[in-house]
PDB file of N, CA and C in Angstrom:
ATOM      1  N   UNK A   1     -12.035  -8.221  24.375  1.00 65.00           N
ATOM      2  CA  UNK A   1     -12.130  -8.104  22.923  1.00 65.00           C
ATOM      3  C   UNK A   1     -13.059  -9.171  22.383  1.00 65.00           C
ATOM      4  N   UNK A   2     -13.688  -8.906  20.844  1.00 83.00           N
ATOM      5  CA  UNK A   2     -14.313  -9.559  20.434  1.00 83.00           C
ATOM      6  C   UNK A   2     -13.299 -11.103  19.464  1.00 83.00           C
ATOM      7  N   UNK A   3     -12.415 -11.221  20.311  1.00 78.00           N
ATOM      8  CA  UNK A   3     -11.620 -12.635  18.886  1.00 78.00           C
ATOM      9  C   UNK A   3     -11.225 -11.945  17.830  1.00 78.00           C
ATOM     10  N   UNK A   4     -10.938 -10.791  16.829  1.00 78.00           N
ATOM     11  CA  UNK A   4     -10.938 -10.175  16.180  1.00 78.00           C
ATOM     12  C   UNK A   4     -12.236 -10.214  15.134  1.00 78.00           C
ATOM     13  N   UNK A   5     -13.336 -10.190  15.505  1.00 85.00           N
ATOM     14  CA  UNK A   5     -14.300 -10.112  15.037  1.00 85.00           C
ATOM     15  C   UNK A   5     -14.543  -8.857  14.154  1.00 85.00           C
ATOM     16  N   UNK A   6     -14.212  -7.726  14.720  1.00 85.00           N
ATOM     17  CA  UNK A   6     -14.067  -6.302  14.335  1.00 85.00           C
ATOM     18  C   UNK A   6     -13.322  -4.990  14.777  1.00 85.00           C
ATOM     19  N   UNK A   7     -12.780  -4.079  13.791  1.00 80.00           N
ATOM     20  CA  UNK A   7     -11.871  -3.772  13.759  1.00 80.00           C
ATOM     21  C   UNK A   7     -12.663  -2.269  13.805  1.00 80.00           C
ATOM     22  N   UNK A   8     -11.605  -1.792  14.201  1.00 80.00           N
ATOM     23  CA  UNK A   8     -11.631  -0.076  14.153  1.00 80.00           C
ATOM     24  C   UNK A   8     -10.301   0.477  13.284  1.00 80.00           C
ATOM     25  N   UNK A   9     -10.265   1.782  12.206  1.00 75.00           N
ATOM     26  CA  UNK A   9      -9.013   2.148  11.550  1.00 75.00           C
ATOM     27  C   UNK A   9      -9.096   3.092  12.332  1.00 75.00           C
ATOM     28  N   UNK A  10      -7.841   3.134  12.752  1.00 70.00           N
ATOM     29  CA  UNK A  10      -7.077   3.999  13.264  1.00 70.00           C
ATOM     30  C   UNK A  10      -5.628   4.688  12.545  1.00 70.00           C
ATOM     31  N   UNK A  11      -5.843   6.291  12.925  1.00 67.00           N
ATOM     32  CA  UNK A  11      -4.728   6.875  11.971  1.00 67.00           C
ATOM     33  C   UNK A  11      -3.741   7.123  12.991  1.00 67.00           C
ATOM     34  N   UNK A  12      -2.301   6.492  12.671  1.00 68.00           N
ATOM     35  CA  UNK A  12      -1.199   6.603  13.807  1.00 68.00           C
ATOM     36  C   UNK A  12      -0.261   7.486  13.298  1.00 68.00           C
ATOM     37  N   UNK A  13      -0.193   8.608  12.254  1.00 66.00           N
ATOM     38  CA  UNK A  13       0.569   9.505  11.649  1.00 66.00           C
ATOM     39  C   UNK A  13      -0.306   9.956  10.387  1.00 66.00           C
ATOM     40  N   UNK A  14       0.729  11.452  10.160  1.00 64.00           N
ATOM     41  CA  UNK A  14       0.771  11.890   9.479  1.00 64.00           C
ATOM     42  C   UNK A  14       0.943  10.981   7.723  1.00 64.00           C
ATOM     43  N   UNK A  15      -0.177  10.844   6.822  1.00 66.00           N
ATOM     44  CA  UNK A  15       0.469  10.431   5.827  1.00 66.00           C
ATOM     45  C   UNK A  15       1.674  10.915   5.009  1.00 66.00           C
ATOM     46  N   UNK A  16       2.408  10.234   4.483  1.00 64.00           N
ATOM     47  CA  UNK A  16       3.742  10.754   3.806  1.00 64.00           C
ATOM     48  C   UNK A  16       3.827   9.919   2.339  1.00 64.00           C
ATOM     49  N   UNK A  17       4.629  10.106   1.910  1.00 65.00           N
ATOM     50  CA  UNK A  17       5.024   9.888   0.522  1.00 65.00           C
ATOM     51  C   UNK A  17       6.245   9.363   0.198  1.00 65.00           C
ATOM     52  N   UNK A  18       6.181   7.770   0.125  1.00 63.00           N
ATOM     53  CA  UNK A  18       7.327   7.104   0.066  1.00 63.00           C
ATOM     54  C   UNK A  18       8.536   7.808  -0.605  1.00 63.00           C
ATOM     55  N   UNK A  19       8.123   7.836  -1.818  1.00 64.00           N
ATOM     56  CA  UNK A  19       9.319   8.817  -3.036  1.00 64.00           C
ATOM     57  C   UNK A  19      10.073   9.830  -2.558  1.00 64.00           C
ATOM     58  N   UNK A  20       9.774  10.317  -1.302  1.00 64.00           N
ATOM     59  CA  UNK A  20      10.571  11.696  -1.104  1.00 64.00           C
ATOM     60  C   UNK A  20      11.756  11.402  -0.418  1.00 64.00           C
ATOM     61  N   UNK A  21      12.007   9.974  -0.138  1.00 62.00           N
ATOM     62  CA  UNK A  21      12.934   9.356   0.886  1.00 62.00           C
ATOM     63  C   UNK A  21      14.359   9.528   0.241  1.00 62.00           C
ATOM     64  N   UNK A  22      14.551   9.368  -1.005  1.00 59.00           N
ATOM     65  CA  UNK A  22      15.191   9.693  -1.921  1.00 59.00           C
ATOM     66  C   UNK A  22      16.215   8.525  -2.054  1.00 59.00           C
ATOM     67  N   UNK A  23      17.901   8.271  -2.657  1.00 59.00           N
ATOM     68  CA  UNK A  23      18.307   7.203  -2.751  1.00 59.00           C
ATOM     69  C   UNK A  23      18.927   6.534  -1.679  1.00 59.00           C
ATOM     70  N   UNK A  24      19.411   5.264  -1.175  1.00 56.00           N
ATOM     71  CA  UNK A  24      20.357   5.091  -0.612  1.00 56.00           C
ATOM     72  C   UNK A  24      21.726   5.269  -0.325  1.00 56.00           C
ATOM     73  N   UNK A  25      22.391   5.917   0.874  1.00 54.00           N
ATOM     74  CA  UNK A  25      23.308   6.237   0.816  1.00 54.00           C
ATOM     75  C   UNK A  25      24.715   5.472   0.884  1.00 54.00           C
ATOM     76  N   UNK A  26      24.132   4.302   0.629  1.00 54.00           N
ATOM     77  CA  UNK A  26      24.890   3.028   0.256  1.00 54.00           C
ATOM     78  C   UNK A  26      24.885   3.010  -1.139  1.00 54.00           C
ATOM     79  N   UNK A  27      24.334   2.405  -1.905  1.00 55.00           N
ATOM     80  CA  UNK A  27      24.550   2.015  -3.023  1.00 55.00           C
ATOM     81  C   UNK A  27      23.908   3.168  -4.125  1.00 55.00           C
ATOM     82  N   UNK A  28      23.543   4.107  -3.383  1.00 56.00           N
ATOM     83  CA  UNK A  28      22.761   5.508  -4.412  1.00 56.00           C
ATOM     84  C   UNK A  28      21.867   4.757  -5.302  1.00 56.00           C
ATOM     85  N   UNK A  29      21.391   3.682  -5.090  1.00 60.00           N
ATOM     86  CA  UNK A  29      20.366   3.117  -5.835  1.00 60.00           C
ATOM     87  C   UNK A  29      18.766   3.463  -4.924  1.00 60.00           C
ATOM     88  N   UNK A  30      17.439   3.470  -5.539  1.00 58.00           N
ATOM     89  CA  UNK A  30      16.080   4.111  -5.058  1.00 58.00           C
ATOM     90  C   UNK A  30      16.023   2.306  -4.344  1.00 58.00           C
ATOM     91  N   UNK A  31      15.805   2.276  -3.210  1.00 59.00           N
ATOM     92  CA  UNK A  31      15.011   1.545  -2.207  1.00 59.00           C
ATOM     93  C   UNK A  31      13.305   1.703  -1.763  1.00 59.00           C
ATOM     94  N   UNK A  32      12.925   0.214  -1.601  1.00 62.00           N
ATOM     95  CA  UNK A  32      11.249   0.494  -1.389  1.00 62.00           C
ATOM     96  C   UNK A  32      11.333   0.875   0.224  1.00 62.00           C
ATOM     97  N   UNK A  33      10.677   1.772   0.294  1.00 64.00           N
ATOM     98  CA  UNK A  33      10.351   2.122   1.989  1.00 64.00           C
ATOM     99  C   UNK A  33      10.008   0.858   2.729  1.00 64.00           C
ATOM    100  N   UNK A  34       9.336  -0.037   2.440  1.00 63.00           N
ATOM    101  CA  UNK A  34       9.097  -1.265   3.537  1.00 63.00           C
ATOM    102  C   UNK A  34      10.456  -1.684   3.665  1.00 63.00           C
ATOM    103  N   UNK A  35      11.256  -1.723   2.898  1.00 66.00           N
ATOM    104  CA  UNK A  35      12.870  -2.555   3.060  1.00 66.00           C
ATOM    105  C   UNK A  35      13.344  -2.053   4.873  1.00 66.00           C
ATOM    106  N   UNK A  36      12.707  -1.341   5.204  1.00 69.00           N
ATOM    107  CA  UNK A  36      13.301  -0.638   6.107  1.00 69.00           C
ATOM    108  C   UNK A  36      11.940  -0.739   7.256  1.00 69.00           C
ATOM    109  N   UNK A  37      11.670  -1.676   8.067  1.00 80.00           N
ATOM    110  CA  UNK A  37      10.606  -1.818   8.749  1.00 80.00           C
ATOM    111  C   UNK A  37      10.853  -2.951   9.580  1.00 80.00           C
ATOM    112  N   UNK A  38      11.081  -3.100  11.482  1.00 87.00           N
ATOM    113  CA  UNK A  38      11.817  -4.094  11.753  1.00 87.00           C
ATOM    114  C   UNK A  38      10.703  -3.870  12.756  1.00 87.00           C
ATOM    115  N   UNK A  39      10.767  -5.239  13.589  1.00 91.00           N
ATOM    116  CA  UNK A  39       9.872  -5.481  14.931  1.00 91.00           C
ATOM    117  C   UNK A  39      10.540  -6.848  15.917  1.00 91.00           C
ATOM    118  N   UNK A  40      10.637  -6.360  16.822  1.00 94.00           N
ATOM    119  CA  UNK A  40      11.291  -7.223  18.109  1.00 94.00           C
ATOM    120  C   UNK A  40      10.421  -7.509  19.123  1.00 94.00           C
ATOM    121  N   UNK A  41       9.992  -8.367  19.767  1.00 93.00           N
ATOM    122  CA  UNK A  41       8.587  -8.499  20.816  1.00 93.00           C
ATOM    123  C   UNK A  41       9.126  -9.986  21.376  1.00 93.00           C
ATOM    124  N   UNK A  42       8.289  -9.575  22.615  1.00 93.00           N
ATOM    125  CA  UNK A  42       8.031 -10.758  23.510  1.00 93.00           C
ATOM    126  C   UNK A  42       6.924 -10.798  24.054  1.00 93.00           C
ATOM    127  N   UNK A  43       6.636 -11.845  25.365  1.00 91.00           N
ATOM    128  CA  UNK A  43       5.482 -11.705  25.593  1.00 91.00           C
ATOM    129  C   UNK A  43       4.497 -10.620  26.313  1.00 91.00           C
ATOM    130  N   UNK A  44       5.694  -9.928  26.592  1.00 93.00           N
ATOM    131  CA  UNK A  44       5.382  -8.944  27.135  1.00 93.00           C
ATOM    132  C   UNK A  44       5.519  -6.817  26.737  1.00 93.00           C
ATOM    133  N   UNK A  45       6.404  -7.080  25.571  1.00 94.00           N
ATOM    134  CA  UNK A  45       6.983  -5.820  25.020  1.00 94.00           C
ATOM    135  C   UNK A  45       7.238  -5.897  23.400  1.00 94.00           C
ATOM    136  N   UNK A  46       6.885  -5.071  23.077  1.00 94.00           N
ATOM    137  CA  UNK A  46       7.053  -4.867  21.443  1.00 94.00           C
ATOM    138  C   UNK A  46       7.701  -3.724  21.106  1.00 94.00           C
ATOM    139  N   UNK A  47       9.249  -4.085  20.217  1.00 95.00           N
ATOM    140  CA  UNK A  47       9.559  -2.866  19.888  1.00 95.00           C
ATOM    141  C   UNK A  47       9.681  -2.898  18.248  1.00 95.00           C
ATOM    142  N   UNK A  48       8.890  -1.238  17.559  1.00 92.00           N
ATOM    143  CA  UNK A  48       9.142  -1.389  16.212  1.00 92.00           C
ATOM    144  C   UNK A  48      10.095  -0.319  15.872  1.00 92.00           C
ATOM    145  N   UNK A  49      10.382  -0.596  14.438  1.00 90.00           N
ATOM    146  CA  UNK A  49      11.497   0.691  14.163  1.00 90.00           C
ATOM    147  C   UNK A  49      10.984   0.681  12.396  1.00 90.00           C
ATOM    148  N   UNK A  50      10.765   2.047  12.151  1.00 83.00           N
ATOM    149  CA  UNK A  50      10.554   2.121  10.605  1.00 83.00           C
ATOM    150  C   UNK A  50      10.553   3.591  10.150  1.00 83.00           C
ATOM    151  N   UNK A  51      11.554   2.997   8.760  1.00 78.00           N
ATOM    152  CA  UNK A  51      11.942   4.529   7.530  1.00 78.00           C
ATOM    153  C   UNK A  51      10.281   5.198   7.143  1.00 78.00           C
ATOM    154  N   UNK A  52      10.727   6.696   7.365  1.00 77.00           N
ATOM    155  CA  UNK A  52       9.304   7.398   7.543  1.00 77.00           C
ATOM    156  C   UNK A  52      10.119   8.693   6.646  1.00 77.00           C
ATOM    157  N   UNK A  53       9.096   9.442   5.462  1.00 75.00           N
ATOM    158  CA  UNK A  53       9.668  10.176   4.455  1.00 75.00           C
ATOM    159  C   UNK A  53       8.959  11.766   4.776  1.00 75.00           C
ATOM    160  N   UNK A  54       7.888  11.614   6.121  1.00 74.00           N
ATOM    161  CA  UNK A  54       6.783  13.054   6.017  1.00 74.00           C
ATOM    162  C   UNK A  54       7.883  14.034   6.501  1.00 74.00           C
ATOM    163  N   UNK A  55       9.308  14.317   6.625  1.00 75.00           N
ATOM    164  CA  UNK A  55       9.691  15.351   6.489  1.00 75.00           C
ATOM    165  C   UNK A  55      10.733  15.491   5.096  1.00 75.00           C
ATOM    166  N   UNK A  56      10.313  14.963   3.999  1.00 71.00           N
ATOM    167  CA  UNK A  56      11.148  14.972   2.907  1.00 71.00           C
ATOM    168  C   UNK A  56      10.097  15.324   1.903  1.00 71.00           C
ATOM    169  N   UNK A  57      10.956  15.953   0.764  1.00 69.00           N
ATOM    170  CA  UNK A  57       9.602  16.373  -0.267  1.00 69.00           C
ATOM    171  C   UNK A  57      10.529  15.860  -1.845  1.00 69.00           C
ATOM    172  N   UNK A  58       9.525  16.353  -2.734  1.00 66.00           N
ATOM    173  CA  UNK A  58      10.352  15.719  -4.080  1.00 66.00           C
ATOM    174  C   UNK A  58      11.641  16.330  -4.223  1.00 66.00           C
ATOM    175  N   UNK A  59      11.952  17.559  -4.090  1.00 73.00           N
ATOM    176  CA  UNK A  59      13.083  18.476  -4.064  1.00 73.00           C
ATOM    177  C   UNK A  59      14.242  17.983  -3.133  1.00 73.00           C
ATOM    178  N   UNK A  60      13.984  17.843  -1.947  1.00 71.00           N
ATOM    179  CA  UNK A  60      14.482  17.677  -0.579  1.00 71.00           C
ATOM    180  C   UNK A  60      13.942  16.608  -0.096  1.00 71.00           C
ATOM    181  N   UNK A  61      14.711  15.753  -0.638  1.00 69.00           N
ATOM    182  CA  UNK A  61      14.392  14.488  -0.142  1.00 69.00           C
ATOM    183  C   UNK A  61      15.007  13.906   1.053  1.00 69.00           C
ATOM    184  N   UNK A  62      14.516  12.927   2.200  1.00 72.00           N
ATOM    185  CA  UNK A  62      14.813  13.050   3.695  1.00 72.00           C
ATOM    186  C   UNK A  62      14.221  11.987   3.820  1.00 72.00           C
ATOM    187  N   UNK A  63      15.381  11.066   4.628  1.00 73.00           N
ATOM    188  CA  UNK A  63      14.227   9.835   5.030  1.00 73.00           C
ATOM    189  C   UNK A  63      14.321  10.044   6.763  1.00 73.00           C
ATOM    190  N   UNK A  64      13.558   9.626   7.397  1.00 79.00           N
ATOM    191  CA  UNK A  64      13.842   9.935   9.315  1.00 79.00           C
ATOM    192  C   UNK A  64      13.723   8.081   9.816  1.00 79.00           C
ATOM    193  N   UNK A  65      14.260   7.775  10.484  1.00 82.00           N
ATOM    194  CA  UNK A  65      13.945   6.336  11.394  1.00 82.00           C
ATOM    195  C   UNK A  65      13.607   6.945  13.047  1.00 82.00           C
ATOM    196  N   UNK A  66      12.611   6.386  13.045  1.00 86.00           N
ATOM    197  CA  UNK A  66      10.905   6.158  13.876  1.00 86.00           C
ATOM    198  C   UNK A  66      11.293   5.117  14.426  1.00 86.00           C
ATOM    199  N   UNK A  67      11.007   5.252  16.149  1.00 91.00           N
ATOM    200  CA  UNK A  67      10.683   3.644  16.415  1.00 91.00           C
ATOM    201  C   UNK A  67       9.787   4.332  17.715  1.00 91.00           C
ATOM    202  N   UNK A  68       9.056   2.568  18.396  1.00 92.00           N
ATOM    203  CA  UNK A  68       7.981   3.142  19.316  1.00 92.00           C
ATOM    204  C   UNK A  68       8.014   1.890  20.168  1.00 92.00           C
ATOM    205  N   UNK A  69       7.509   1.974  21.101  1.00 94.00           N
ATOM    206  CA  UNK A  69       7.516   0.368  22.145  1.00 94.00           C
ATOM    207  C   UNK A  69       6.453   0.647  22.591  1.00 94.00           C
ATOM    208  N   UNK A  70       5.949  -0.830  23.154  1.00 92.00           N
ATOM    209  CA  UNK A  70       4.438  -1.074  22.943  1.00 92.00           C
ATOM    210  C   UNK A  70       4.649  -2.107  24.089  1.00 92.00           C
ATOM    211  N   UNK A  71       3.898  -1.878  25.469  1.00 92.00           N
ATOM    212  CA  UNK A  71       3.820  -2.812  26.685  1.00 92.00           C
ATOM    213  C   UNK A  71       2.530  -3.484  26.365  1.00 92.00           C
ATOM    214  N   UNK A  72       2.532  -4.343  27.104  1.00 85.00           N
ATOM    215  CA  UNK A  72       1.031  -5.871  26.541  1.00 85.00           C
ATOM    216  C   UNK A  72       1.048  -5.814  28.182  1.00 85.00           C
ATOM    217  N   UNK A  73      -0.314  -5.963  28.331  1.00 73.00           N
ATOM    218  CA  UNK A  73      -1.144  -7.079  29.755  1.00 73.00           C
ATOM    219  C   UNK A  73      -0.307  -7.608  30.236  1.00 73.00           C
TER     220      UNK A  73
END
């Protein structure tokens, strides 16, 4: 690699639409989607986990939890 000199965007999903996640089923109060975004790693393994709304719509609202692991060199 270049040191992070330069970057490439890369698309890792489908875009979605926070709002469709709808309320919490705790406190029925509206939550921000990042509230819900965790990451665990070492030097060798990364695991993330995060609230994702692309199967929920304004009507039918749906939140899904996503996670993915990620091996390093």
């Amino acid at each position: 690699t270049d040191g992070g000199e330069n970057w490439t965007d890369q698309a890792v999903g489908p875009p979605f639409d926070g709002n469709n996640g709808g309320t919490s089923f705790l406190s029925g109060e509206n939550h921000l989607i990042g509230d819900y975004i965790g990451i665990s790693a070492s030097p060798t393994i990364a695991y993330m986990a995060w609230a994702d709304t692309r199967n929920g719509s304004p009507t039918a609202r749906n939140s899904d939890i996503y996670g993915a692991r990620m091996q390093f060199a």
